[in-house]
N, CA and C of each residue as an Amber inpcrd file, in Angstrom:
protein
   357
   0.5620000  -1.2810000  -0.1640000   0.0510000   0.2120000  -0.2450000
   0.8730000   1.6960000   0.2620000   0.1840000   2.1220000  -0.7810000
   1.5120000   3.6360000  -1.0250000   0.8040000   4.5180000   0.0070000
   2.2700000   5.1000000   0.4100000   1.9500000   6.0700000   1.7130000
   1.5760000   7.3170000   1.2190000   0.7020000   8.4200000   1.5930000
   0.4990000   9.3970000   0.9880000   1.4390000  10.5650000   1.4890000
   2.6540000  11.3430000   0.6240000   3.1960000  12.1890000   1.6220000
   2.6470000  13.6020000   2.5400000   3.5100000  13.6750000   3.2110000
   3.2130000  14.7700000   4.0230000   4.1310000  15.6090000   3.9190000
   2.8440000  17.3050000   3.6500000   3.5900000  18.6170000   4.3810000
   4.4400000  18.7140000   4.9880000   5.2990000  19.7580000   5.0890000
   5.9890000  20.3400000   5.8300000   5.6890000  21.8750000   6.0270000
   6.0080000  21.8630000   7.3450000   5.9230000  23.6490000   7.5230000
   7.4120000  24.8860000   6.9040000   8.0920000  23.7350000   8.1870000
   9.2540000  24.5160000   7.2980000   9.5270000  25.0520000   5.4000000
   9.5820000  24.0880000   4.9080000   9.9620000  23.3620000   4.0350000
   8.9520000  24.3850000   3.2810000   7.5180000  24.7010000   3.7690000
   6.1460000  25.5960000   2.6620000   7.2840000  26.9070000   2.9660000
   7.6770000  27.1490000   4.4870000   8.0540000  28.2050000   4.4690000
   8.9020000  28.8910000   3.5500000   9.8200000  28.0980000   3.3680000
  11.0060000  28.7440000   2.7260000  10.6680000  28.6370000   1.4130000
   9.6780000  27.7220000   0.4760000   8.7350000  28.0940000  -0.9010000
   8.4600000  29.0030000  -0.8230000   7.4240000  29.5700000   0.6280000
   7.2580000  30.7130000   0.5170000   7.9820000  32.1170000   0.0700000
   9.2280000  32.5570000   0.9740000  10.1250000  33.2550000   0.5800000
  10.6080000  33.2200000  -0.7110000  11.5370000  32.3000000  -1.2270000
  11.2300000  31.9960000  -2.7500000  10.3210000  32.2110000  -4.0190000
   9.1440000  32.0410000  -3.7970000   8.1350000  31.8220000  -4.5090000
   8.5660000  33.0650000  -6.0400000   8.6860000  34.3550000  -5.5490000
   8.8370000  35.0140000  -6.8310000   9.9290000  34.7430000  -7.9300000
  11.0790000  33.8620000  -6.6750000  12.5700000  33.4730000  -7.7450000
  11.9710000  32.3990000  -8.3900000  11.1240000  31.2300000  -7.8410000
  11.1210000  30.4560000  -8.4850000  10.3930000  30.6960000  -9.7960000
   8.8960000  31.3060000  -9.4560000   7.8700000  31.9720000 -10.3960000
   9.1360000  32.6980000 -11.8130000   9.7500000  32.8940000 -11.4670000
  10.1920000  33.5830000 -12.4270000  11.5990000  33.4800000 -13.1580000
  12.1650000  32.7020000 -12.4740000  12.7830000  31.1580000 -13.0580000
  12.5160000  30.5530000 -14.2660000  13.5030000  30.6280000 -15.2350000
  13.1850000  29.9340000 -16.6670000  14.2900000  28.1420000 -15.6630000
  14.5600000  28.1570000 -15.0620000  15.3260000  27.0850000 -14.5000000
  14.9020000  26.4620000 -13.8070000  13.9560000  26.4950000 -13.0050000
  13.3900000  26.0420000 -12.2650000  11.6190000  25.6440000 -11.7750000
  10.9020000  24.4520000 -11.6360000   9.8050000  24.5780000 -11.0420000
   9.5860000  23.3010000 -10.1320000   8.3110000  23.7660000  -9.0020000
   8.1220000  23.0280000  -8.3580000   6.7800000  22.6740000  -8.1450000
   7.1600000  21.0410000  -7.6910000   5.8510000  20.5350000  -7.6660000
   5.6570000  19.9930000  -6.1300000   4.4880000  19.6330000  -5.9430000
   3.8120000  18.4910000  -5.2950000   3.1650000  17.8760000  -5.5890000
   3.1950000  16.0440000  -4.8660000   3.3210000  15.2020000  -5.7600000
   3.1580000  14.0540000  -4.4200000   1.5680000  13.8510000  -4.6850000
   0.9270000  12.9060000  -3.7230000   1.7100000  11.3860000  -2.9360000
   2.1660000  11.3690000  -4.0830000   3.6620000  10.1100000  -4.0040000
   4.6640000  10.1870000  -2.8690000   5.3280000  11.4150000  -3.7260000
   6.6660000  11.9370000  -3.7390000   6.8690000  13.1820000  -2.0530000
   5.9940000  13.8130000  -2.6600000   6.0210000  15.2660000  -1.7720000
   6.3720000  16.3040000  -2.7840000   7.2610000  17.1950000  -2.2080000
   7.3200000  18.3480000  -3.2850000   9.0610000  17.7160000  -3.5150000
   8.7240000  18.3520000  -4.4380000   9.7640000  18.5920000  -5.9430000
  10.1720000  19.3650000  -6.5550000  11.6520000  19.9240000  -6.8490000
  11.9410000  20.9900000  -7.6180000  12.5180000  20.3790000  -8.5770000
  12.5040000  20.8550000  -9.7200000  12.6430000  20.4260000 -10.9130000
  14.0080000  21.5370000 -11.3570000  15.1880000  20.8780000 -12.5510000
  15.6450000  22.0560000 -12.8120000  15.5610000  21.3730000 -14.2960000
  15.0930000  22.5110000 -14.8370000  14.6280000  22.3250000 -16.4490000
  15.4640000  22.9910000 -17.7020000  15.4500000  22.3860000 -18.4010000
  15.6330000  23.2430000 -19.8930000  14.2970000  23.9380000 -20.7410000
  14.0040000  24.6010000 -20.6380000  12.9970000  25.3050000 -21.2210000
  13.0170000  24.3140000 -22.9030000  14.2770000  25.4420000 -23.6260000
  13.9920000  24.8660000 -24.9030000  13.8970000  23.7090000 -25.1520000
  14.7680000  22.9890000 -24.9200000  15.1690000  21.3790000 -25.1610000
  13.4820000  20.8210000 -24.4870000  12.4640000  21.3560000 -23.6130000
  11.5220000  20.9720000 -22.5350000  11.5820000  19.4330000 -21.9220000
  12.7950000  19.7650000 -21.3030000  13.2250000  18.7420000 -20.9330000
  13.2240000  18.6350000 -19.2620000  13.5210000  18.1960000 -18.2060000
  14.0300000  18.0400000 -17.0410000  15.5800000  17.0660000 -16.8520000
  15.8950000  18.4580000 -16.4240000  17.7840000  18.7300000 -16.4180000
  17.9390000  17.5320000 -14.8880000  17.3750000  18.1440000 -14.0110000
  18.1500000  17.5600000 -12.5300000  16.4450000  17.5470000 -11.4440000
  16.1420000  16.5860000 -10.7010000  14.9980000  16.6820000 -10.0590000
  15.4520000  16.3970000  -8.6570000  14.9650000  16.9490000  -7.7900000
  14.8520000  17.0270000  -6.3670000  13.9460000  16.7900000  -5.9400000
  13.6700000  15.9560000  -4.7270000  12.5800000  15.2410000  -3.6960000
  12.8340000  16.0320000  -2.6860000  12.0990000  16.7680000  -2.4300000
  13.1020000  18.0350000  -0.9420000  12.0340000  17.1050000   0.3810000
  13.0380000  16.9370000   1.1270000  12.7360000  16.2850000   2.2460000
  13.1080000  17.3200000   3.5180000  13.5620000  17.7750000   3.3910000
  13.7420000  18.9650000   4.4040000  13.7710000  20.6050000   4.0690000
  13.8110000  21.1940000   4.8220000  13.5850000  23.0890000   4.4010000
  15.2060000  23.5860000   4.3520000  16.0210000  23.0550000   5.0750000
  17.2800000  23.8490000   4.7150000  17.9870000  23.1170000   3.4400000
  17.4270000  21.7050000   3.0840000  18.1210000  21.0690000   2.0320000
  17.4800000  22.1980000   0.6960000  16.4040000  22.6880000   0.6710000
  15.6240000  23.2730000  -0.0890000  16.4400000  24.2370000  -0.2180000
  16.4360000  25.4830000   1.1820000  17.7880000  26.9020000   0.3680000
  18.4850000  26.1810000   0.0770000  19.2730000  25.5470000   0.6810000
  20.6490000  25.0660000   0.2080000  20.7920000  24.9540000  -1.2430000
  19.8940000  24.6920000  -1.5900000  19.6240000  24.3860000  -3.5500000
  19.3170000  25.7380000  -4.3290000  18.5990000  26.1390000  -2.9800000
  18.2490000  27.5950000  -3.7200000  19.2530000  28.9380000  -4.1880000
  19.3230000  28.4560000  -2.9250000  21.1170000  29.3400000  -2.5370000
  22.1450000  29.4390000  -3.7100000  22.4920000  28.3360000  -4.2270000
  23.1510000  28.0270000  -5.1540000  22.9650000  28.2990000  -6.4430000
  21.0940000  28.0320000  -6.7200000  20.9070000  29.0170000  -8.0700000
  20.7640000  29.9840000  -8.1360000  20.8260000  30.7810000  -6.9850000
  20.9430000  32.2320000  -7.1160000  22.2940000  32.6920000  -7.2540000
  23.1890000  32.1740000  -6.6950000  25.1160000  32.0690000  -6.8890000
  25.4990000  31.6620000  -8.3030000  25.1410000  31.0450000  -8.9370000
  25.3420000  30.5640000 -10.0030000  24.6410000  31.8910000 -10.8410000
  23.0780000  32.7870000 -10.6140000  22.5230000  33.3400000 -11.4590000
  23.5210000  34.7460000 -11.3170000  23.8920000  35.0630000 -10.2470000
  24.9790000  35.8660000  -9.8950000  26.1540000  35.5800000 -10.9280000
  26.9980000  34.4980000 -10.6090000  27.7110000  34.1720000 -11.7260000
  28.1030000  34.1700000 -12.8210000  27.0980000  34.3190000 -13.5280000
  26.2810000  33.9960000 -14.9520000  26.3020000  35.5290000 -15.3480000
  26.3140000  36.7740000 -14.5800000  26.4450000  37.8570000 -14.9020000
  27.7850000  38.5240000 -14.8780000  28.8560000  37.9390000 -14.9970000
  30.2310000  38.1260000 -14.6580000  31.0060000  37.6360000 -15.8010000
  32.3020000  37.8710000 -16.2970000  32.8930000  37.6050000 -17.5150000
  33.6740000  36.5200000 -16.7580000  34.1350000  36.4720000 -15.7610000
  34.5060000  34.8620000 -15.4300000  34.1270000  33.9310000 -15.4730000
  34.4040000  32.9100000 -15.6780000  33.7520000  31.6230000 -16.2500000
  34.7970000  30.4060000 -15.3710000  33.8660000  30.4350000 -13.8060000
  34.0680000  29.4190000 -13.0060000  33.1810000  29.3720000 -12.0720000
  33.3700000  28.2920000 -11.0580000  32.2860000  28.0350000 -10.3240000
  32.4100000  28.6030000  -9.0380000  31.3120000  28.1930000  -8.0230000
  30.7350000  29.3190000  -7.1550000  32.3220000  29.4620000  -5.5290000
  32.9480000  28.2420000  -5.6830000  33.5630000  27.7340000  -5.1380000
  35.5250000  28.4370000  -5.3980000  35.4340000  29.2450000  -6.7820000
  36.5840000  29.8950000  -6.9030000  35.8260000  31.2710000  -7.1520000
  34.7890000  31.9070000  -6.6340000  34.6950000  33.0760000  -6.3960000
  35.8270000  33.9340000  -6.0180000  35.8360000  35.0920000  -6.4840000
  36.4020000  36.3830000  -5.8600000  35.6720000  37.1760000  -4.8290000
  36.7010000  37.7270000  -3.8720000  36.1480000  38.1800000  -3.2800000
  34.3860000  39.0220000  -3.7810000  34.8790000  40.2060000  -4.7750000
  33.4800000  41.0150000  -5.0660000  32.4960000  40.4470000  -5.5180000
  32.6970000  38.8440000  -5.8860000  31.6820000  37.9700000  -6.2410000
  30.8740000  37.5640000  -5.0980000  31.3460000  37.3420000  -4.4560000
  31.3260000  36.9260000  -3.1110000  30.5870000  37.1780000  -2.4550000
  30.4290000  39.1280000  -2.3580000  29.8310000  39.7580000  -2.0580000
  29.1420000  40.2180000  -2.2600000  28.6740000  40.3390000  -3.7990000
  27.3380000  40.6750000  -4.7990000  26.4540000  39.4620000  -4.5080000
  26.9420000  38.2920000  -4.4160000  26.2660000  36.8350000  -4.2350000
  25.0550000  37.1300000  -2.1990000  26.5310000  37.7930000  -1.6200000
  25.3780000  37.9500000  -0.2400000  24.3920000  38.7790000  -0.0930000
  25.1530000  39.5250000  -1.3370000  24.0140000  41.0910000  -1.2870000
  23.1150000  40.6480000  -2.4010000  22.8480000  39.9250000  -3.0190000
  21.3110000  39.2060000  -3.9400000  20.8560000  38.1580000  -2.6670000
  21.6400000  37.7790000  -1.7680000  20.6640000  36.9050000  -0.6550000
  20.0220000  37.0920000   0.4030000  20.5430000  38.3230000   0.7520000
  20.2900000  38.8360000   1.6200000  19.1420000  39.1450000   2.1100000
  17.8590000  39.8870000   0.8900000  16.3810000  39.5050000   1.1630000
  15.8790000  37.6440000   1.5690000  16.3980000  37.4130000   1.5030000
  16.1240000  35.6620000   1.7490000  16.8740000  35.3860000   2.9950000
  17.7960000  35.3470000   3.0350000  18.7100000  34.9830000   4.3930000
  17.6370000  36.2600000   5.9110000  17.4150000  37.5700000   5.3110000
  16.9010000  38.3590000   6.7030000  15.8200000  37.2760000   6.8310000
  14.8230000  37.1610000   5.5910000  13.3360000  36.3130000   5.9350000
  13.5590000  34.7270000   6.5330000  14.9640000  34.3350000   6.4820000
  15.3370000  32.9130000   6.9320000  16.6670000  32.8630000   7.9720000
  16.8960000  34.1430000   8.8850000  17.9360000  33.7050000   9.1650000
  18.6380000  32.4890000  10.0910000  17.7400000  31.2060000  10.3410000
  17.6140000  30.0730000  10.7380000  18.6700000  29.6440000   9.2900000
  18.7440000  29.7550000   8.0840000  19.7640000  28.9780000   6.9850000
  20.6330000  30.0830000   6.6850000  20.9750000  31.2440000   7.5620000
  22.2300000  32.2130000   7.0390000  23.2990000  31.5400000   6.7540000
  23.5360000  30.7940000   7.9100000  24.9310000  29.6900000   7.8440000
  25.3360000  29.0610000   6.5880000  24.2830000  28.7970000   5.8550000
  24.6310000  28.2720000   4.5360000  24.7690000  29.3750000   3.0670000
  25.0200000  30.1880000   3.4390000  25.3540000  31.0840000   2.8240000
  27.1210000  31.4160000   2.6290000  27.9290000  31.0550000   4.1140000
  29.1580000  30.7110000   4.2830000  29.4200000  29.5530000   3.8140000
  28.8010000  28.3860000   3.5610000  29.0600000  27.0680000   3.0060000
  29.2450000  27.1490000   1.7900000  28.9450000  27.9030000   1.0800000
  28.6440000  28.1550000  -0.5360000  30.0790000  28.0510000  -0.9420000
  31.3630000  28.8400000  -0.4860000  32.6110000  28.7410000  -0.3600000
  33.3190000  27.5340000  -0.1260000  32.8130000  26.6240000  -0.0090000
  33.6990000  25.4040000   0.8400000  33.2290000  24.2430000   0.2530000
  33.9290000  24.0860000  -0.5970000  34.1940000  22.3400000  -1.5540000
  34.2850000  21.3850000  -0.4010000
């Protein structure tokens, strides 16, 4: 017998904070599945493909994935072609600034910002 997925208040809070970002992003889709629960998909609209999907079981994981997405967005707007781990101090400052509206609303997950620089 299949067990129905359960909703989680912390995950839903993180989702509400990032709701506008997720809706505006051409690379993300957020779904509820009665069988799996929350599903975050990384998509390619041009090819109409799901590139990667994550079943989200906790709010911290969702926040971590979204922080990484936003950091990647910031780095895409720079002339440098490198990963987040190699971001220079000015890029890190821009990433922190871009993440601040989210960390202000979700101070519990602020520590994840510093983890972005660690491999």
